mmCIF file of C-alpha atoms and ligand atoms in Angstrom:
data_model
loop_
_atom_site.group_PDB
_atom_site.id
_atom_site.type_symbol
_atom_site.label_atom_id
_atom_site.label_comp_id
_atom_site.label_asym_id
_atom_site.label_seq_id
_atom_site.Cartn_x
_atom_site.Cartn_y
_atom_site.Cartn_z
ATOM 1 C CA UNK A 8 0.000 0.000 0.000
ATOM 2 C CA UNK A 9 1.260 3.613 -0.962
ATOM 3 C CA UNK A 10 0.339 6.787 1.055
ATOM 4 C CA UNK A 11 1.564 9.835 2.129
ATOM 5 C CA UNK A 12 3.858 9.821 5.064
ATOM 6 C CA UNK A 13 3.062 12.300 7.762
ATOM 7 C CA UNK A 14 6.318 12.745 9.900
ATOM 8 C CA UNK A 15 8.528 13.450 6.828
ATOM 9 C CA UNK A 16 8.509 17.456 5.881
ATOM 10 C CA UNK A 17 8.509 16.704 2.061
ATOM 11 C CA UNK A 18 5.780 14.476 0.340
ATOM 12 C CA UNK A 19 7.295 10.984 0.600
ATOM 13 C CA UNK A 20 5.842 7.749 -0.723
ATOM 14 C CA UNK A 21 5.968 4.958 2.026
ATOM 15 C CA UNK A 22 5.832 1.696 0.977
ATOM 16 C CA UNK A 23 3.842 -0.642 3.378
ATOM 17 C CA UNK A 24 3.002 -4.292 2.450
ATOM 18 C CA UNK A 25 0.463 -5.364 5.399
ATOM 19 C CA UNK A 26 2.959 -8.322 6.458
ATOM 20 C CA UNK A 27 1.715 -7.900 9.914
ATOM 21 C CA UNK A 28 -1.782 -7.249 9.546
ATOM 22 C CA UNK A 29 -3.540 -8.671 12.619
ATOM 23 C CA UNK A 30 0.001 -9.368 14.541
ATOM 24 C CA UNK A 31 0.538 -8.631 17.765
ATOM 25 C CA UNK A 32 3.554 -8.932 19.293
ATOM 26 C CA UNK A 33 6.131 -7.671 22.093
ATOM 27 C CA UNK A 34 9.038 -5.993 21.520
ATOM 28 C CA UNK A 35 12.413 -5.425 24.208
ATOM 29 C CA UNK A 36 14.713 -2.879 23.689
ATOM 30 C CA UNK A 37 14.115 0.509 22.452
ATOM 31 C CA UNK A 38 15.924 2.772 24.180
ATOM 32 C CA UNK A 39 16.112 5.969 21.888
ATOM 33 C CA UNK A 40 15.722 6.589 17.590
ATOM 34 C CA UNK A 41 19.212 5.418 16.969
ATOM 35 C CA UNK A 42 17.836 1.772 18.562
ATOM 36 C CA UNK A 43 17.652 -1.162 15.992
ATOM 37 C CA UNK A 44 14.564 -2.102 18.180
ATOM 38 C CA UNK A 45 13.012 1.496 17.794
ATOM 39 C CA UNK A 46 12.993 0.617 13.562
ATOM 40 C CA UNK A 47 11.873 -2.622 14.183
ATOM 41 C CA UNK A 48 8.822 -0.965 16.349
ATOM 42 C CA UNK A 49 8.252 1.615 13.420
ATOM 43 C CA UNK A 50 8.138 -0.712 10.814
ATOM 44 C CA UNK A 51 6.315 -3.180 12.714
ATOM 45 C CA UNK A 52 3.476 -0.673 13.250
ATOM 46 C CA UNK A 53 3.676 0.499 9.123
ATOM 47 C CA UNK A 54 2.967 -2.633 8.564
ATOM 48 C CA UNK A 55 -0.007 -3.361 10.747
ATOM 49 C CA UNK A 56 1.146 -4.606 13.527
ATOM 50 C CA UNK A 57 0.245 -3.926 17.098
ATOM 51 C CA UNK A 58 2.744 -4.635 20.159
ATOM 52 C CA UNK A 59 4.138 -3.875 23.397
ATOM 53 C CA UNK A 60 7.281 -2.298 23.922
ATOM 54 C CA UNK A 61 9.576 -2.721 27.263
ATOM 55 C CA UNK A 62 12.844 -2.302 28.679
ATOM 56 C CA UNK A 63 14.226 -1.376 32.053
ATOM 57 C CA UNK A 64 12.572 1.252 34.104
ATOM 58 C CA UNK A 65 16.524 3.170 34.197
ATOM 59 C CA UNK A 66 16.231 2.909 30.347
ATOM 60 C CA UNK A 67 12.742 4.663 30.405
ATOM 61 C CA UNK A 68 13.979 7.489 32.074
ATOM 62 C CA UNK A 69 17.285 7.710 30.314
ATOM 63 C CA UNK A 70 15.816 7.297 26.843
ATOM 64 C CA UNK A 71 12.971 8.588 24.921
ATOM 65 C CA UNK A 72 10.939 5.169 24.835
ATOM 66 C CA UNK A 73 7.574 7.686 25.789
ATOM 67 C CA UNK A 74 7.857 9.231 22.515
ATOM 68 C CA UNK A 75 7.504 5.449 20.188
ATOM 69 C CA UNK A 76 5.027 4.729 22.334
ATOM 70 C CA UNK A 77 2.771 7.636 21.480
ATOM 71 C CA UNK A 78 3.403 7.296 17.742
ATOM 72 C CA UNK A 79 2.560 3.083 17.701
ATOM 73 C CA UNK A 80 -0.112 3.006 20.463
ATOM 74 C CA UNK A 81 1.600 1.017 22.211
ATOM 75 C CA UNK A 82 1.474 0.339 26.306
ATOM 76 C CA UNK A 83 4.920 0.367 27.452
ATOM 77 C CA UNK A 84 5.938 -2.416 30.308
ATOM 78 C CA UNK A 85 9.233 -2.193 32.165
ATOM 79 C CA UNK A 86 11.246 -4.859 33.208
ATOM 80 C CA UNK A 87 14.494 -6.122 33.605
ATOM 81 C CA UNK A 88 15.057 -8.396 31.280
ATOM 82 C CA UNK A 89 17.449 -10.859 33.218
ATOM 83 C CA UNK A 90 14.331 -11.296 36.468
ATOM 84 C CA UNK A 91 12.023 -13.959 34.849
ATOM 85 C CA UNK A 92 8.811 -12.681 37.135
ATOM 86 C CA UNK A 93 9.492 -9.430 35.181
ATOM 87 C CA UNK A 94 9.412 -11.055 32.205
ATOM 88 C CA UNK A 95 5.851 -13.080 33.067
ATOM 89 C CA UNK A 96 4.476 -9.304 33.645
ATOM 90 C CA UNK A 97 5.215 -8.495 30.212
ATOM 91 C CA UNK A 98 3.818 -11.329 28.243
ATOM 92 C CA UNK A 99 0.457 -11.665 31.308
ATOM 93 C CA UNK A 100 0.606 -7.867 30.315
ATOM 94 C CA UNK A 101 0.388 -8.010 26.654
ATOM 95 C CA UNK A 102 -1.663 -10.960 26.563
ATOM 96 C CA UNK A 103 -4.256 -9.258 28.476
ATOM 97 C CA UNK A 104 -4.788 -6.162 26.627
ATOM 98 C CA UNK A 105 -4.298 -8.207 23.133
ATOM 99 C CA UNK A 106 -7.460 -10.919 24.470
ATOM 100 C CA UNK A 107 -5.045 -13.529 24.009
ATOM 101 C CA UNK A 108 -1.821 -15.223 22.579
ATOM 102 C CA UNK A 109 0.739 -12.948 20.398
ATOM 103 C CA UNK A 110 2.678 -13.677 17.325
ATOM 104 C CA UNK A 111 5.858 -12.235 17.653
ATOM 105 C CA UNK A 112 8.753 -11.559 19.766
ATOM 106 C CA UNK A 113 12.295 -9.362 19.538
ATOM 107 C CA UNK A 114 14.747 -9.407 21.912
ATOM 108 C CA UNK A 115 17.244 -6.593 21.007
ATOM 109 C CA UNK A 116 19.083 -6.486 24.271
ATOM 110 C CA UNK A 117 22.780 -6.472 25.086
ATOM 111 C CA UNK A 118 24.926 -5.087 27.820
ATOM 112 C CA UNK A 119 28.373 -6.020 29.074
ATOM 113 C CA UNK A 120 29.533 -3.919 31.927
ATOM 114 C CA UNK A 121 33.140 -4.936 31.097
ATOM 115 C CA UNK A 122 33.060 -3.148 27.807
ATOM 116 C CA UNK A 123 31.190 -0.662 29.011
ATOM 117 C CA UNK A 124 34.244 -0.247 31.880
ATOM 118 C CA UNK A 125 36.966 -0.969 29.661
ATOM 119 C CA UNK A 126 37.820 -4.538 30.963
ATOM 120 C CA UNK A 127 40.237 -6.140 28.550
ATOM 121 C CA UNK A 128 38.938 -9.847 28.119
ATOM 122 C CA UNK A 129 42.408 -10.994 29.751
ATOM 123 C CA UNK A 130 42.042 -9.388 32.685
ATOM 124 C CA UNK A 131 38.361 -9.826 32.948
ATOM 125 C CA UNK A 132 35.653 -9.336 35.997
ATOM 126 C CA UNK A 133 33.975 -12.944 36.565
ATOM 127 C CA UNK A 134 31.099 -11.262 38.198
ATOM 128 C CA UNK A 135 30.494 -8.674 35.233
ATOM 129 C CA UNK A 136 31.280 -11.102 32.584
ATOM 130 C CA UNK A 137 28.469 -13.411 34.433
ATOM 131 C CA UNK A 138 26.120 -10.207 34.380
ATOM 132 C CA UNK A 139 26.980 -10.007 30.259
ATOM 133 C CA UNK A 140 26.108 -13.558 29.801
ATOM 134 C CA UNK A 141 22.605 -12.786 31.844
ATOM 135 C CA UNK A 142 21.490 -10.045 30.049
ATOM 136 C CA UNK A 143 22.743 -10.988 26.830
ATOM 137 C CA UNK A 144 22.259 -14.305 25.955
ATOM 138 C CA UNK A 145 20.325 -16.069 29.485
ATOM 139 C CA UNK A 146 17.670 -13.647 28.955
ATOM 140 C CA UNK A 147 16.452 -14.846 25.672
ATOM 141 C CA UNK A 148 16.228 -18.373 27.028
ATOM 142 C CA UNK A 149 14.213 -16.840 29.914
ATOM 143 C CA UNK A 150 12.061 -15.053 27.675
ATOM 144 C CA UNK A 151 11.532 -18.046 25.677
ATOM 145 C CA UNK A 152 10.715 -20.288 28.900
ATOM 146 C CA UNK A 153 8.080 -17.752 30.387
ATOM 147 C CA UNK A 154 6.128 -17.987 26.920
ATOM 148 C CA UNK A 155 6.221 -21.711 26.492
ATOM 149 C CA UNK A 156 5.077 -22.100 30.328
ATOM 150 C CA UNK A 157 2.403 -19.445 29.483
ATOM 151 C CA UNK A 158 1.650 -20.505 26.328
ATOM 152 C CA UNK A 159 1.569 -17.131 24.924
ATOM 153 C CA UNK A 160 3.080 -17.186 21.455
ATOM 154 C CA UNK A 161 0.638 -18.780 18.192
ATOM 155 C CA UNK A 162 1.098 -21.891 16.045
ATOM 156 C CA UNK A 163 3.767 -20.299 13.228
ATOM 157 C CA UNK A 164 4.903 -17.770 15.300
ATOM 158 C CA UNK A 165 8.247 -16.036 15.182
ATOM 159 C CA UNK A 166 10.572 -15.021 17.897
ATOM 160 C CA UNK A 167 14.151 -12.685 17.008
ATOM 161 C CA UNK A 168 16.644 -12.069 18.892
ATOM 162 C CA UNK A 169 19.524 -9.973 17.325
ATOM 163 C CA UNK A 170 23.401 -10.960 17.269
ATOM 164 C CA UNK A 171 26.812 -10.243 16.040
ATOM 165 C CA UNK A 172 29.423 -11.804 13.582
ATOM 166 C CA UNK A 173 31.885 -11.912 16.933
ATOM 167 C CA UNK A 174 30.010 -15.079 17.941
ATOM 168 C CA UNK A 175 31.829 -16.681 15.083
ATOM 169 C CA UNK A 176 34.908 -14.858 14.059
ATOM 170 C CA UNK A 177 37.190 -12.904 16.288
ATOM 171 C CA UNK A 178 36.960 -8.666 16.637
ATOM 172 C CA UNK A 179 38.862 -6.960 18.353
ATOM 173 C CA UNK A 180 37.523 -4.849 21.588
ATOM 174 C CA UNK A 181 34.235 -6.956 21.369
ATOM 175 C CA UNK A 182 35.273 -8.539 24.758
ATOM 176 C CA UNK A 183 32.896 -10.931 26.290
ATOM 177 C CA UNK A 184 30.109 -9.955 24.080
ATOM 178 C CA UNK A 185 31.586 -12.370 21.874
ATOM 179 C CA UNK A 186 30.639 -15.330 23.793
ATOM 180 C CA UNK A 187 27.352 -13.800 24.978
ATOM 181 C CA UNK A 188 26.502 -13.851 21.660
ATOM 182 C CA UNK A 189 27.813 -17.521 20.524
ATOM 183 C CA UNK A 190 25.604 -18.580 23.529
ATOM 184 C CA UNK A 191 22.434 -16.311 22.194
ATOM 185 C CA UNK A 192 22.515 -17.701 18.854
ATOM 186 C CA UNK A 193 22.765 -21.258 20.888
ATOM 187 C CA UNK A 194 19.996 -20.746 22.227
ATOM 188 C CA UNK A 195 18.237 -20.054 19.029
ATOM 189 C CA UNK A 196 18.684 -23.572 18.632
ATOM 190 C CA UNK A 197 18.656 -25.417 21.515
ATOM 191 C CA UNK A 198 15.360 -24.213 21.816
ATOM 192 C CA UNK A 199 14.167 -23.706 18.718
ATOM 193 C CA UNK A 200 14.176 -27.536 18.289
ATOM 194 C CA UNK A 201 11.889 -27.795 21.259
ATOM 195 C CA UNK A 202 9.812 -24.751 20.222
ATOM 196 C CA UNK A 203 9.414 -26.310 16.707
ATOM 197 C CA UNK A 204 8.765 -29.746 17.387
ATOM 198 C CA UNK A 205 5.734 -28.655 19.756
ATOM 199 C CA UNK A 206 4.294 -25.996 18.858
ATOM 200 C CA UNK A 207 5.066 -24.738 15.500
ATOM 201 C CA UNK A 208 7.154 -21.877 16.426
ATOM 202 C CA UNK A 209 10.449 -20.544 15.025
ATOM 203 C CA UNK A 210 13.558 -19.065 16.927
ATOM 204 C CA UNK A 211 16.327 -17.434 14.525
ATOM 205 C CA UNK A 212 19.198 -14.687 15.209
ATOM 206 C CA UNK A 213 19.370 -11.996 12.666
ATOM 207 C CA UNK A 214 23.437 -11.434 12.452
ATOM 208 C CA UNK A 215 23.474 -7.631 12.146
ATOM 209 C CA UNK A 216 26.576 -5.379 10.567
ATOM 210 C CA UNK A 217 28.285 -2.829 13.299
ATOM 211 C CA UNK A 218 25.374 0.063 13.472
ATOM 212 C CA UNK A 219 26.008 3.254 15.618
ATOM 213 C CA UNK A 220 23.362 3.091 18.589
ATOM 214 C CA UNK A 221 23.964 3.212 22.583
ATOM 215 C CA UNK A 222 25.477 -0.018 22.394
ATOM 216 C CA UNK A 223 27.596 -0.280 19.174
ATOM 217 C CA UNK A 224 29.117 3.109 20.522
ATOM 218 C CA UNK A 225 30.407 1.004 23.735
ATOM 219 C CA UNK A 226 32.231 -0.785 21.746
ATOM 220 C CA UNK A 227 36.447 -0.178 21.458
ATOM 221 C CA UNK A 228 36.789 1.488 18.035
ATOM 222 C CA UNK A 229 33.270 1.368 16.509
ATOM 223 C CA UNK A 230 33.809 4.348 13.534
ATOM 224 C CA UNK A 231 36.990 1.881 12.532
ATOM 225 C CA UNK A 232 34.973 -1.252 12.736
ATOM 226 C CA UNK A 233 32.209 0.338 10.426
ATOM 227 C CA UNK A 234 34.392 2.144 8.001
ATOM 228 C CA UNK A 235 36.516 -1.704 7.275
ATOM 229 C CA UNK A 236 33.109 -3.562 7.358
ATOM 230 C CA UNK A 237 31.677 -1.492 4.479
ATOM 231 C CA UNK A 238 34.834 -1.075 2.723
ATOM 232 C CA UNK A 239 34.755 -5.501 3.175
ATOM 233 C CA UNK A 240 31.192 -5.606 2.273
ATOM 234 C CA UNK A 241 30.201 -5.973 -1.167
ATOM 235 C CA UNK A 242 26.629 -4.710 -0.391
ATOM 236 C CA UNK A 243 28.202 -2.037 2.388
ATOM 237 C CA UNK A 244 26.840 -2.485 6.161
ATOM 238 C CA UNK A 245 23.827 -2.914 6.527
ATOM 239 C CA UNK A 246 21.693 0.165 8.427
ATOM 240 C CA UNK A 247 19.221 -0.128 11.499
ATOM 241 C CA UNK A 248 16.364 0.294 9.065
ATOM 242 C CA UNK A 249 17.669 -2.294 6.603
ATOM 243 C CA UNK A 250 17.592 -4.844 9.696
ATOM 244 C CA UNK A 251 14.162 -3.813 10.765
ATOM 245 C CA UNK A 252 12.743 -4.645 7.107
ATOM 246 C CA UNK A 253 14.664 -8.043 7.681
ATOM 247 C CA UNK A 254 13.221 -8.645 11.396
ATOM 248 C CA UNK A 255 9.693 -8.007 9.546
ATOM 249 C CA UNK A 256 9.809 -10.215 6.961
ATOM 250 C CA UNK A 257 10.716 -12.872 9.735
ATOM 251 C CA UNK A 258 7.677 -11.713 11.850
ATOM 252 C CA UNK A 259 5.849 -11.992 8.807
ATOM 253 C CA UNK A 260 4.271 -15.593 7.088
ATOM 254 C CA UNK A 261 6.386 -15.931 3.946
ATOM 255 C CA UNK A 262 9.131 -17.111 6.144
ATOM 256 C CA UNK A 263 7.272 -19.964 8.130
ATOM 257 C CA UNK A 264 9.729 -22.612 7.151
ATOM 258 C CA UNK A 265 12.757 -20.612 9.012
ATOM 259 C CA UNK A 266 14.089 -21.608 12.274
ATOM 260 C CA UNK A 267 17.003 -22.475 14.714
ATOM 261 C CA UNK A 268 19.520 -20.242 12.378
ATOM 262 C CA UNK A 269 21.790 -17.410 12.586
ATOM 263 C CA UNK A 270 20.833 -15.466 9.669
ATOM 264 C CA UNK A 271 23.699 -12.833 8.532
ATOM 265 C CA UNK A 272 22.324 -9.430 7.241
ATOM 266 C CA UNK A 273 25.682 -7.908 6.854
ATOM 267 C CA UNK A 274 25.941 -7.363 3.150
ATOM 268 C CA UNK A 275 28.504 -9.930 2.921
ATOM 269 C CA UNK A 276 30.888 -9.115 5.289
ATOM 270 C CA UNK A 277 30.460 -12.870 6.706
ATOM 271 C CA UNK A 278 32.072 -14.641 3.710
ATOM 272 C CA UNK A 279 34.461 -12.456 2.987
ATOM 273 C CA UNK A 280 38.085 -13.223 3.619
ATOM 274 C CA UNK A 281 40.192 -10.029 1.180
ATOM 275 C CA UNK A 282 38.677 -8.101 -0.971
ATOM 276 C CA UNK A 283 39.799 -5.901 -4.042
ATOM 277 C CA UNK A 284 40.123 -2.590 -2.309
ATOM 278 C CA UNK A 285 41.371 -4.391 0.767
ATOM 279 C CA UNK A 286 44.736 -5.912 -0.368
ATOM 280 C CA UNK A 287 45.027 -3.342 -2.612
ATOM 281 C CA UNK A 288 45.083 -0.927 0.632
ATOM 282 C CA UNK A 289 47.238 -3.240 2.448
ATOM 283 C CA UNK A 290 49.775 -3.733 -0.382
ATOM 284 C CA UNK A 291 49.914 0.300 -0.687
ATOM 285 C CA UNK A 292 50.762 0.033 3.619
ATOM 286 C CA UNK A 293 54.080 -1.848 2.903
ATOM 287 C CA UNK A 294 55.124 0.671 -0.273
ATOM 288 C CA UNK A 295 54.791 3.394 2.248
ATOM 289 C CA UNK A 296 57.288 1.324 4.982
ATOM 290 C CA UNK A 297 59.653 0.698 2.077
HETATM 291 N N1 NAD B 22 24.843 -1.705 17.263
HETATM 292 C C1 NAD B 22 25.535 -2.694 16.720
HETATM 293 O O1 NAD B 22 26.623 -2.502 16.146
HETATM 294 C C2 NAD B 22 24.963 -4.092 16.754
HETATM 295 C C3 NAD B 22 25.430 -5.061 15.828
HETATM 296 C C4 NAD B 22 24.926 -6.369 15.920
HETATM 297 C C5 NAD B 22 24.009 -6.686 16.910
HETATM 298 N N2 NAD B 22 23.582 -5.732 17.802
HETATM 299 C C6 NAD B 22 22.648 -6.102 18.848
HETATM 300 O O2 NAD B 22 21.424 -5.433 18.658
HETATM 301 C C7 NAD B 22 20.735 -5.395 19.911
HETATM 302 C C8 NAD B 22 20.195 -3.997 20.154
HETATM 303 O O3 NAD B 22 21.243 -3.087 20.355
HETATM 304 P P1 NAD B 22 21.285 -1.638 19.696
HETATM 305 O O4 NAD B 22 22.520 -1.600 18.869
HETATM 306 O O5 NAD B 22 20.002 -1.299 19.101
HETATM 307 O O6 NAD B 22 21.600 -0.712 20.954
HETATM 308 P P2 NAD B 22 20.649 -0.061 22.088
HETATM 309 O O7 NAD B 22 21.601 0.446 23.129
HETATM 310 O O8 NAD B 22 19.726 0.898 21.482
HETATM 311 O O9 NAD B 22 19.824 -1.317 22.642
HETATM 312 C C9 NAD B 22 20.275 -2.152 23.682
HETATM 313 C C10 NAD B 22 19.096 -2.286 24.638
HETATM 314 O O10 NAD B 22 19.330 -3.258 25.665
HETATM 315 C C11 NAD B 22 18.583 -2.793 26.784
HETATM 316 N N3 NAD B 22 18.983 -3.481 28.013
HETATM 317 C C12 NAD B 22 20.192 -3.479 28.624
HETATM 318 N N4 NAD B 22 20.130 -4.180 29.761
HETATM 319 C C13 NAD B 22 18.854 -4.655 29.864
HETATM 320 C C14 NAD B 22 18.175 -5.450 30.808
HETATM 321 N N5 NAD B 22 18.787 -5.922 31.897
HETATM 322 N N6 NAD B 22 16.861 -5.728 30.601
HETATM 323 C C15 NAD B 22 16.211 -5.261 29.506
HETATM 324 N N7 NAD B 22 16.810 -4.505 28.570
HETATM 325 C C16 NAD B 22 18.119 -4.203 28.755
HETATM 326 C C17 NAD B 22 18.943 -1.308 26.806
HETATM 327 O O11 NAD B 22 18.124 -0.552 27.680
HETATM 328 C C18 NAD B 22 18.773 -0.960 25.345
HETATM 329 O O12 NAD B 22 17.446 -0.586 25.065
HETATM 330 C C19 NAD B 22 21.728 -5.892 20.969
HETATM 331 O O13 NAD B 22 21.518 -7.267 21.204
HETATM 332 C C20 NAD B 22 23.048 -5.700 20.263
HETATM 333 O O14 NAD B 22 24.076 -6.525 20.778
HETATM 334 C C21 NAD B 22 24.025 -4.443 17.726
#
């Protein structure tokens, strides 16, 4: 469907496609505009969708959450994602102003307070890197647990939780957000068997390129990272938005088939090893030391 867009000061043609047309779903994470969540909610709502949002009650009053909520009509539920009777609130919550069971789920959450300190990985804090690990990755499998024990989530529904090429290949200054996020997209897996087998429903990790939000700017030499990762990419990096349109089309019913996989949306950066520009960069490097 084509129509005018309101919040854009020139006439602008969105495209919508009604992929979520009678979805309802929850979404964790949206902290401010630069958020991949806050697309996700945008796009989400374009297309027909109605949800929840939540994050932590410090994120609400740090960030601008208020202000998404307002323009999706959407209740906003705080909790900390890591305290499972927080989570139950959100889906009893959302399941009680929706008249039943939702459709889809994204869990865009990450935090390790030893990158956000500076903690080099071989000096590392056991009881922050066991904090990363709970909000990271042991979140997702709580969120998972509380809607199979609730029963909360519809036949062919789709839950998303978002990752990182660090959980297969190493980055520097990524720190133990690496293996938060090799356990994440484990998971994915681990339950999305279970998930599958009984009730129809699919578990994935959308592997996203380095994108400058709250939490990509925590991270050791982010505006390096990007610049090599598009100049790797033959597609370039991919943006917040891009990853949104890829978390709807997951949401969505033309991808019913899809589960227990890490999906890379990093316009190729994943399987490259050298590229044109790259070697010819590096083989200018050496002229210069001659
Ligand atoms: N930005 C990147 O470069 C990039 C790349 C790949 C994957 N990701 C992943 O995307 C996801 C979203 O991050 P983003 O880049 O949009 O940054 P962001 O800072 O906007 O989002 C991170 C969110 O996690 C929330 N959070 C932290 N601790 C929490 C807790 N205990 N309970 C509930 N929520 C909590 C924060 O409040 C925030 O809303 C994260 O999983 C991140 O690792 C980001």
């Amino acid at each position: 469907m084509a129509y005018l867009c309101p919040t854009f000061n020139l006439i602008n043609i969105c495209m919508s496609y009604n992929l979520l047309k009678g979805k309802k779903g929850i979404i964790f994470g949206a902290l401010n505009d630069q958020s991949i969540a806050w697309k996700v909610a945008e796009k989400a709502h374009e297309e027909g969708a109605v949800f929840t949002l939540s994050n932590t009650a410090v994120a609400l009053r740090l960030g601008t959450l208020d202000e998404l909520a307002k323009k999706t009509n959407s209740e906003i539920i705080h909790a900390d994602a890591t305290n499972v009777a927080e989570i139950e609130k959100v889906f009893a919550r959302t399941m009680e102003i929706y008249g039943g069971k939702i459709d889809f789920v994204l869990h865009s959450i990450g935090m390790s307070p030893n990158v956000r300190k500076g903690i080099p990985y071989d000096n590392i804090d056991y009881p922050n890197f066991l904090k990363t690990l709970d909000i990271s990755a042991l979140s997702f499998h709580k969120m998972l647990q509380v809607a199979r024990k609730m029963d909360a989530i519809n036949e062919w529904g789709s839950v998303v939780a978002l990752s990182y090429v660090a959980a297969q290949r190493t980055l520097f200054g990524y720190n133990d957000m690496a293996d938060a996020k090799s356990l994440l997209e484990s998971i994915a897996r681990s339950f999305g068997y279970i998930y599958g087998r009984d009730k129809k429903i699919r578990i994935n990790t959308i592997s996203q390129s380095p994108t400058r939000t709250t939490a990509g700017s925590g991270v050791s030499g982010i505006d390096t990272l990007i610049d090599f990762t598009e100049r790797m990419s033959p597609l370039g990096n991919a943006s917040a938005e891009d990853c949104a349109d890829y978390c709807i089309t997951m949401f969505s019913d033309l991808t019913k088939k899809v589960t227990m996989q890490n999906l890379f949306h990093d316009g190729g950066f994943s399987s490259m090893g050298m590229s044109y520009k790259a070697i010819t960069q590096y083989n200018k490097s050496f002229e210069e030391c001659d």
